[in-house]
PDB file of C-alpha atoms in Angstrom:
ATOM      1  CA  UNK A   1     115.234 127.597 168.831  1.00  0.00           C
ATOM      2  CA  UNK A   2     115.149 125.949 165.299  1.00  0.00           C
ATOM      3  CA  UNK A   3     117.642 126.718 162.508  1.00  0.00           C
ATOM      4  CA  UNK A   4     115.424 127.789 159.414  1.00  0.00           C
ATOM      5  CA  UNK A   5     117.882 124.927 157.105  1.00  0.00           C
ATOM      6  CA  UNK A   6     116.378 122.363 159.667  1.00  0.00           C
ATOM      7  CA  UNK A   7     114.382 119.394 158.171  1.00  0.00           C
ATOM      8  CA  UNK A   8     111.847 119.919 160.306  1.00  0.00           C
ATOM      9  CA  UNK A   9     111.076 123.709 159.010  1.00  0.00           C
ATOM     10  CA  UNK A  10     111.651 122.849 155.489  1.00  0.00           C
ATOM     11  CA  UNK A  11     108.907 120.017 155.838  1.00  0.00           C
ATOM     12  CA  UNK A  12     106.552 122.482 157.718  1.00  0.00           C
ATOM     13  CA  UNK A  13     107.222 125.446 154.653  1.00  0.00           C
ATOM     14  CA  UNK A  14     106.603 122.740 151.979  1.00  0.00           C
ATOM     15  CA  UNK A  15     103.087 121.363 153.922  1.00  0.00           C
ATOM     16  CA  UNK A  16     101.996 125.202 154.393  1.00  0.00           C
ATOM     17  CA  UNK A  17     103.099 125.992 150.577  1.00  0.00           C
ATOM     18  CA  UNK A  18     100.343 122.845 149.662  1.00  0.00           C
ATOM     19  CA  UNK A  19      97.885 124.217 151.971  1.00  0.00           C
ATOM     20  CA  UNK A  20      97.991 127.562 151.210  1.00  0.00           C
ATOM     21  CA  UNK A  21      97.757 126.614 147.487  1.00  0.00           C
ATOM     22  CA  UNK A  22      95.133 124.164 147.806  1.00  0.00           C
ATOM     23  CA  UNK A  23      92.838 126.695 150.167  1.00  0.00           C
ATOM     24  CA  UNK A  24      93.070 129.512 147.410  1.00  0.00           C
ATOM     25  CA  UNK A  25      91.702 126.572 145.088  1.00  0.00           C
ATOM     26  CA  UNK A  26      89.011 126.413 147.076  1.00  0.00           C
ATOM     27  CA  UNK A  27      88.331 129.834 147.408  1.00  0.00           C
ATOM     28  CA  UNK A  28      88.165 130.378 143.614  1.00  0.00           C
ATOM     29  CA  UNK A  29      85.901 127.538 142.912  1.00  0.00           C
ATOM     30  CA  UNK A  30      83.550 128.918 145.563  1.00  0.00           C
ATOM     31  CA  UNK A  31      83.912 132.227 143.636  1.00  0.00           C
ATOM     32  CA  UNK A  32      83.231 131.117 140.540  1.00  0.00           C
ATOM     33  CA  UNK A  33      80.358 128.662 141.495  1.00  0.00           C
ATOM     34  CA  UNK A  34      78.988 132.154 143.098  1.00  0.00           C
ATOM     35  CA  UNK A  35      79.578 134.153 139.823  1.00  0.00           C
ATOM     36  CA  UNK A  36      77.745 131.331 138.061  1.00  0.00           C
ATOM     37  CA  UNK A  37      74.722 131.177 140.229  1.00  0.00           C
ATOM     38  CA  UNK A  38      74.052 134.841 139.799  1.00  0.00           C
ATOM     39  CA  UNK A  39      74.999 134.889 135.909  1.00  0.00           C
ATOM     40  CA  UNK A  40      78.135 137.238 137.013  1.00  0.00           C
ATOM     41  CA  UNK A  41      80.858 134.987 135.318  1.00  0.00           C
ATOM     42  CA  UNK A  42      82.417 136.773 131.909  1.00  0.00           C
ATOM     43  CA  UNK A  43      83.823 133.998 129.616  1.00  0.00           C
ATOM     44  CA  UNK A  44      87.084 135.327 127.445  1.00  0.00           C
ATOM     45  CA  UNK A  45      85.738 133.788 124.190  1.00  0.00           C
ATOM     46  CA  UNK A  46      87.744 133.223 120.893  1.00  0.00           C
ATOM     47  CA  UNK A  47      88.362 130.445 117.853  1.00  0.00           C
ATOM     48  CA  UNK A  48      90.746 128.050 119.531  1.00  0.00           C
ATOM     49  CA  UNK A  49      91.402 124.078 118.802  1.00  0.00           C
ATOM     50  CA  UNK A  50      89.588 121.708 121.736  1.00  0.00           C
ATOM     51  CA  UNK A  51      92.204 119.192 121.002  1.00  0.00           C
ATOM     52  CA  UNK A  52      95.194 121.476 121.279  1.00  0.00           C
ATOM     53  CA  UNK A  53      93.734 122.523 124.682  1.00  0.00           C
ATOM     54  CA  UNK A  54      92.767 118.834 125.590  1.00  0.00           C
ATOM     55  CA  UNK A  55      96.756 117.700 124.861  1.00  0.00           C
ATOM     56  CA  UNK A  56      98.018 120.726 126.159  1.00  0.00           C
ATOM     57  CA  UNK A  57      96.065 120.391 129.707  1.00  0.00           C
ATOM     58  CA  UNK A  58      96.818 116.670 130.011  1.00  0.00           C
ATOM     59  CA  UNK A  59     100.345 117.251 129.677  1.00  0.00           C
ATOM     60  CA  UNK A  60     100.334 119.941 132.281  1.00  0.00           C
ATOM     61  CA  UNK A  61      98.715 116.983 134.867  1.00  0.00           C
ATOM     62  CA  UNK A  62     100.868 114.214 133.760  1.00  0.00           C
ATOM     63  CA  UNK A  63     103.694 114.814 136.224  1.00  0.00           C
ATOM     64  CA  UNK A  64     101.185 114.654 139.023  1.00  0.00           C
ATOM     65  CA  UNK A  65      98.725 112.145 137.806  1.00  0.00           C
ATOM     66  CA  UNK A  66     102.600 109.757 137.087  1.00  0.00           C
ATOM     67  CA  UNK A  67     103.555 110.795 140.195  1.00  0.00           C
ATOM     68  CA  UNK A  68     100.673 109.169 141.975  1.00  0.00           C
ATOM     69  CA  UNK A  69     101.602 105.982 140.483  1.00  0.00           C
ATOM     70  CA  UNK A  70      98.894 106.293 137.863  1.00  0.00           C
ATOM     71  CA  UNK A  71      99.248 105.752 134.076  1.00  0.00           C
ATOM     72  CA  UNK A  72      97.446 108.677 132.046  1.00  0.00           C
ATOM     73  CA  UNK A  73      96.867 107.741 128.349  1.00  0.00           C
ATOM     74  CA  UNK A  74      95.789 110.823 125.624  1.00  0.00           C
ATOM     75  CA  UNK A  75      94.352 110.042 122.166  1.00  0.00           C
ATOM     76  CA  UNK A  76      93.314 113.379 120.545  1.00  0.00           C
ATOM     77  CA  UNK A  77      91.896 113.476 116.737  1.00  0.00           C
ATOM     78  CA  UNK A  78      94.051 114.187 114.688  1.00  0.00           C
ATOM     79  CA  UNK A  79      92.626 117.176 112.790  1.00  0.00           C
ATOM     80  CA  UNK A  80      91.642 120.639 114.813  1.00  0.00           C
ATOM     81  CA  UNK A  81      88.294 120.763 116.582  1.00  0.00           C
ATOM     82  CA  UNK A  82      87.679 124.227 116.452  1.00  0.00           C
ATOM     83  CA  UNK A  83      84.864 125.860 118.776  1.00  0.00           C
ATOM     84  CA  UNK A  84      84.413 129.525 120.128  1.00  0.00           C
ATOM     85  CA  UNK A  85      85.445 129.266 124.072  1.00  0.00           C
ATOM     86  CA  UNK A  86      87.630 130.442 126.263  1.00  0.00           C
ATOM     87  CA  UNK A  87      90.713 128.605 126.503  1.00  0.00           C
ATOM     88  CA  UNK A  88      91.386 129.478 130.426  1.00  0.00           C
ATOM     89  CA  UNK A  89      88.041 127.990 131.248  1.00  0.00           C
ATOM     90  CA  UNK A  90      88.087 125.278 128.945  1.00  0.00           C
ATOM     91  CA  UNK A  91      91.595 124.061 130.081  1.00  0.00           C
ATOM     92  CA  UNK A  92      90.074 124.417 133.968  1.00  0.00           C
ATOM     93  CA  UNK A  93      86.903 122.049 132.789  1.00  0.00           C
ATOM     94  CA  UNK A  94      89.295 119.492 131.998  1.00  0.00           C
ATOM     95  CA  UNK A  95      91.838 120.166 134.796  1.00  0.00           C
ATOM     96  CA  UNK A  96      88.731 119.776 137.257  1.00  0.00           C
ATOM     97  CA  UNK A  97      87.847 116.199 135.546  1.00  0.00           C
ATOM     98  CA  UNK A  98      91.640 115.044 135.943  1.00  0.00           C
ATOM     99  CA  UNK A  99      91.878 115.804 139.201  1.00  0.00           C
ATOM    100  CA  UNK A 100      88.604 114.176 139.663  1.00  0.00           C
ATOM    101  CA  UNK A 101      89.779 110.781 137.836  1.00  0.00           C
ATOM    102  CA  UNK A 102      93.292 110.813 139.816  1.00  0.00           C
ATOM    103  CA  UNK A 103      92.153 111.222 142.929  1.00  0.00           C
ATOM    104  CA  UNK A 104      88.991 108.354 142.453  1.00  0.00           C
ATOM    105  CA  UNK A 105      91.257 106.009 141.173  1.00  0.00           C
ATOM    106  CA  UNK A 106      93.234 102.994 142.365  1.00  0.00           C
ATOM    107  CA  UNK A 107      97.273 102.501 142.841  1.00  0.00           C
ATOM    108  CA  UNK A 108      98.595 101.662 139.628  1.00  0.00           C
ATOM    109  CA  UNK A 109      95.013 103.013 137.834  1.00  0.00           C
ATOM    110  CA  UNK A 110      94.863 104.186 134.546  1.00  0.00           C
ATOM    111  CA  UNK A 111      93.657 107.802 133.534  1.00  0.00           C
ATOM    112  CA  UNK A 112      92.500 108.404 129.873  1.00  0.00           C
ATOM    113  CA  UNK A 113      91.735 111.306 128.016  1.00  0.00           C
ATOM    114  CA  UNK A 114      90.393 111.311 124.188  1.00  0.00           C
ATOM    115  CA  UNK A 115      89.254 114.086 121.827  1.00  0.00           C
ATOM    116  CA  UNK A 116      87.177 113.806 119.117  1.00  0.00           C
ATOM    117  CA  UNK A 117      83.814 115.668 117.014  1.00  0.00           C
ATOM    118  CA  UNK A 118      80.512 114.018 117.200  1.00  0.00           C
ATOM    119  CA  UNK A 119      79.288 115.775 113.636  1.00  0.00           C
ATOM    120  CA  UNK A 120      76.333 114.386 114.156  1.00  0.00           C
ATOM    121  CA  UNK A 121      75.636 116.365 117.044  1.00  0.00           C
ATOM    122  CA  UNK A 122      78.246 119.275 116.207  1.00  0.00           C
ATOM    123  CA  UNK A 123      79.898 118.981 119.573  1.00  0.00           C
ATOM    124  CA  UNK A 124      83.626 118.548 120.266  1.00  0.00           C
ATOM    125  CA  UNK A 125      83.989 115.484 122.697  1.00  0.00           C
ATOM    126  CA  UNK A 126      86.317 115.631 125.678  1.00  0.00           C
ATOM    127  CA  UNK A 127      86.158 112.294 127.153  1.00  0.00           C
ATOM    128  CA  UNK A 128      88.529 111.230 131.017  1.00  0.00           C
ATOM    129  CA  UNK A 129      87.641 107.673 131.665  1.00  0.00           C
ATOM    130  CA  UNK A 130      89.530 105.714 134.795  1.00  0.00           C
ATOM    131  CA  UNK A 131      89.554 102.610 136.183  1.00  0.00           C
ATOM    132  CA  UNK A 132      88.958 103.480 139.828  1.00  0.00           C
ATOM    133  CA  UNK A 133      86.176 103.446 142.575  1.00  0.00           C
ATOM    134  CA  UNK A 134      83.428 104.245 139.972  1.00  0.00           C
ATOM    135  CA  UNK A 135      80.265 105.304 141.544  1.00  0.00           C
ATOM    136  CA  UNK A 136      76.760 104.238 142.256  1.00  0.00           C
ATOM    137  CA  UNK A 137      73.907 104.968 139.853  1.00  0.00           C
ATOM    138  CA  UNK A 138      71.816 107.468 142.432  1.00  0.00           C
ATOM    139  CA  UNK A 139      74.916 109.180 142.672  1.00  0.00           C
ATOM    140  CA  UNK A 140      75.384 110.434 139.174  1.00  0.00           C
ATOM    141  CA  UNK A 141      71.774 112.173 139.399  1.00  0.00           C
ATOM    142  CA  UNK A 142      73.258 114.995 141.768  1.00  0.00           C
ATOM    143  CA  UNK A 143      77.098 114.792 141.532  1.00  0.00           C
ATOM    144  CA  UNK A 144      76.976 118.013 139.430  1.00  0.00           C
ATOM    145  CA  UNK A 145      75.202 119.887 142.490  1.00  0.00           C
ATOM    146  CA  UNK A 146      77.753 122.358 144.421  1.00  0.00           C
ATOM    147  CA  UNK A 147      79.079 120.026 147.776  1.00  0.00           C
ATOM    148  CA  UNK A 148      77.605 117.073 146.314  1.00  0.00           C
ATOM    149  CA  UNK A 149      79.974 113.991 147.406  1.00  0.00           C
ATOM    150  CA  UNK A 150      80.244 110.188 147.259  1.00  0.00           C
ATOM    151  CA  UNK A 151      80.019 108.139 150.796  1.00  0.00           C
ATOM    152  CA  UNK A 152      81.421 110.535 153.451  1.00  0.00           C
ATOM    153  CA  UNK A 153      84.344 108.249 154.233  1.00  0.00           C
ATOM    154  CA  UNK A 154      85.309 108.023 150.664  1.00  0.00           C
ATOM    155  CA  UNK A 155      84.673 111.850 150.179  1.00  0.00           C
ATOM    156  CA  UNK A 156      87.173 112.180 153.376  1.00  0.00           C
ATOM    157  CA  UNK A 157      89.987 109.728 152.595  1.00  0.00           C
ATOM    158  CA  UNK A 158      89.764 111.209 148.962  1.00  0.00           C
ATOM    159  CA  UNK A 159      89.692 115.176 150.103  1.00  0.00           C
ATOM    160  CA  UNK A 160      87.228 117.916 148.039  1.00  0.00           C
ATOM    161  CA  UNK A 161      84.123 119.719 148.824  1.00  0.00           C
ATOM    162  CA  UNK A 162      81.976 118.490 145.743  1.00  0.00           C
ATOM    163  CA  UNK A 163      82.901 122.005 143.994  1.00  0.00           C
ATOM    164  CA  UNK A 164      85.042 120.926 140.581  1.00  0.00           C
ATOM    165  CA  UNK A 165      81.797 118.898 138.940  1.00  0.00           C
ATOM    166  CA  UNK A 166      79.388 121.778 139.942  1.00  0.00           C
ATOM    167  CA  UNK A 167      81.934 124.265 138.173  1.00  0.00           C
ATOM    168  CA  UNK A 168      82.782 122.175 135.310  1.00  0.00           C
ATOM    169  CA  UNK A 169      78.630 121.999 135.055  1.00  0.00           C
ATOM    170  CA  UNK A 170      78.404 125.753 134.831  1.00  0.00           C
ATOM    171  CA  UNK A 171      81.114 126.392 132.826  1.00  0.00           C
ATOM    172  CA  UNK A 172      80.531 123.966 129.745  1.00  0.00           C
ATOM    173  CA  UNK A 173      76.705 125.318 130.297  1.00  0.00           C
ATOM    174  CA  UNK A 174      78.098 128.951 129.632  1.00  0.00           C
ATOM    175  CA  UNK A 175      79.807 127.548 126.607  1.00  0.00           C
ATOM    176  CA  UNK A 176      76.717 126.174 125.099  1.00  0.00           C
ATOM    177  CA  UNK A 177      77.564 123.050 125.832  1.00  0.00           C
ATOM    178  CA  UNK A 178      77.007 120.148 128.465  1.00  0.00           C
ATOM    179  CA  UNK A 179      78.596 117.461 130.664  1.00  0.00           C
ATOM    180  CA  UNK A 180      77.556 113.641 131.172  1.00  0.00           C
ATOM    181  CA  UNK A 181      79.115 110.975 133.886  1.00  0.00           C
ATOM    182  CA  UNK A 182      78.975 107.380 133.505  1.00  0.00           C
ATOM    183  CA  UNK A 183      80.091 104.753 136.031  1.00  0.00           C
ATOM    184  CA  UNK A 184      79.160 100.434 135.604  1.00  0.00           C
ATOM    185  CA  UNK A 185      79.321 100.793 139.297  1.00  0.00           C
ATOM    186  CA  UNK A 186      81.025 100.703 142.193  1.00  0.00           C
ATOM    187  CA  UNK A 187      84.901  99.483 141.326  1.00  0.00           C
ATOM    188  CA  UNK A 188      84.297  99.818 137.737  1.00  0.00           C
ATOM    189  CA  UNK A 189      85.382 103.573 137.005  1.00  0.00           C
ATOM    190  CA  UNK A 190      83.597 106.209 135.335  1.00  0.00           C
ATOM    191  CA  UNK A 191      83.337 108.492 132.402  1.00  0.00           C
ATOM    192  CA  UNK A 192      83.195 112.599 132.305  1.00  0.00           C
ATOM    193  CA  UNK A 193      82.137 113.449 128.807  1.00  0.00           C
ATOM    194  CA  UNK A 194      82.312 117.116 128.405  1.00  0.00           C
ATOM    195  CA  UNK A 195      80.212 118.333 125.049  1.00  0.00           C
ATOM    196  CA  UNK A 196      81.362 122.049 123.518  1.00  0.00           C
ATOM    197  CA  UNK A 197      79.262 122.655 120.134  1.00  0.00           C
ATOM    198  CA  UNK A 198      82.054 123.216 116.963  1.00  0.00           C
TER     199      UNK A 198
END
C-alpha cells in the first residue's frame, strides 16, 4: 500500500496532470481542424490591437519557453495594429507557432517574436523566428497539411501530430489572411510569418 504524500504518487499525479492536459490539446486541434474542413468553425470577431495580442501571448509562453533553457526575445511596433479578428483564435495562431519554435529549437536557442504593418500590403505581420533544427526546402511545401511532420525520428524525439501548422493555416485563412514558413536549411532555423489584413 502507498501513502498518497509519497514521492512516488505525487510524481505519477503530476505526469497524468501533463498527459491529461496535453491529450485534450490534441483533441481540440483535431476538432477544430474538423470544424475547418467542413466550414463549421464560428470566429468571435471584433476591433482588437495584433500587437497587444502578440505581447500579451508571448508573455503567457515565456515561463515555459525560459524554462526550457531558451531565450525568447519580443519587439512589437510601437503604435496599435488594429484588425477585425478574434482575439481567442488569434492568440492560439501564435501560441501554436511558439510552441512550434520551442520545441524545434536547440539548448540555449533563441525564440523571437516581432510585430509590425506591411502598409503596403495592409497586413499586420506576426513574425517567430528561431535558431533551431530549421527544415528542408520540400518540407515547407506540405508542413501546413493536417499530420504533416519532419523526419519521423525528429517528429518522435520532438512529440506532435503535425496538427498546430494545419490549424494555424485554417485559422489565419478564416481571418482573411495567410501564413508563410521559411527555413536556410537544415540547422539554420526558420520563420512563421502569419499575415492578418488591418
Amino acid at each position: 500500500r502507498i501513502a498518497p504524500s509519497e514521492p512516488r504518487v505525487e510524481r505519477t499525479r503530476d505526469i497524468i496532470a501533463r498527459q491529461v492536459t496535453h491529450m485534450a490539446r490534441l483533441i481540440d486541434d483535431l476538432l477544430d481542424v474538423s470544424r475547418i474542413s467542413r466550414g463549421k468553425l464560428a470566429l468571435q470577431k471584433e476591433r482588437c490591437d495584433l500587437g497587444r495580442i502578440a505581447h500579451d501571448t508571448a508573455e503567457d509562453y515565456r515561463p515555459g519557453i525560459e524554462g526550457s533553457g531558451q531565450h525568447l526575445l519580443v519587439r512589437i511596433h510601437p503604435k496599435p495594429l488594429w484588425v477585425e479578428g478574434d482575439p481567442v483564435r488569434l492568440a492560439q495562431m501564435l501560441g501554436n507557432l511558439l510552441n512550434n519554435a520551442s520545441r524545434f529549437n536547440v539548448p540555449d536557442g533563441r525564440v523571437e517574436v516581432e510585430a509590425e504593418p506591411d502598409l503596403r500590403e495592409g497586413m499586420a505581420l506576426i513574425r517567430v523566428r528561431d535558431n533551431g533544427v530549421g527544415m528542408p526546402q520540400e518540407l515547407i511545401g506540405r508542413l501546413f497539411d493536417p499530420f504533416a511532420q519532419a523526419a519521423q525520428d525528429l517528429a518522435r524525439s520532438r512529440g506532435g501530430l503535425g496538427l498546430g501548422l494545419a490549424l494555424t493555416k485554417g485559422l489565419v485563412e478564416l481571418h482573411g489572411g495567410h501564413v508563410t514558413a521559411h527555413s536556410e536549411g537544415p540547422g539554420l532555423g526558420a520563420t512563421f510569418t502569419l499575415h492578418v489584413p488591418l
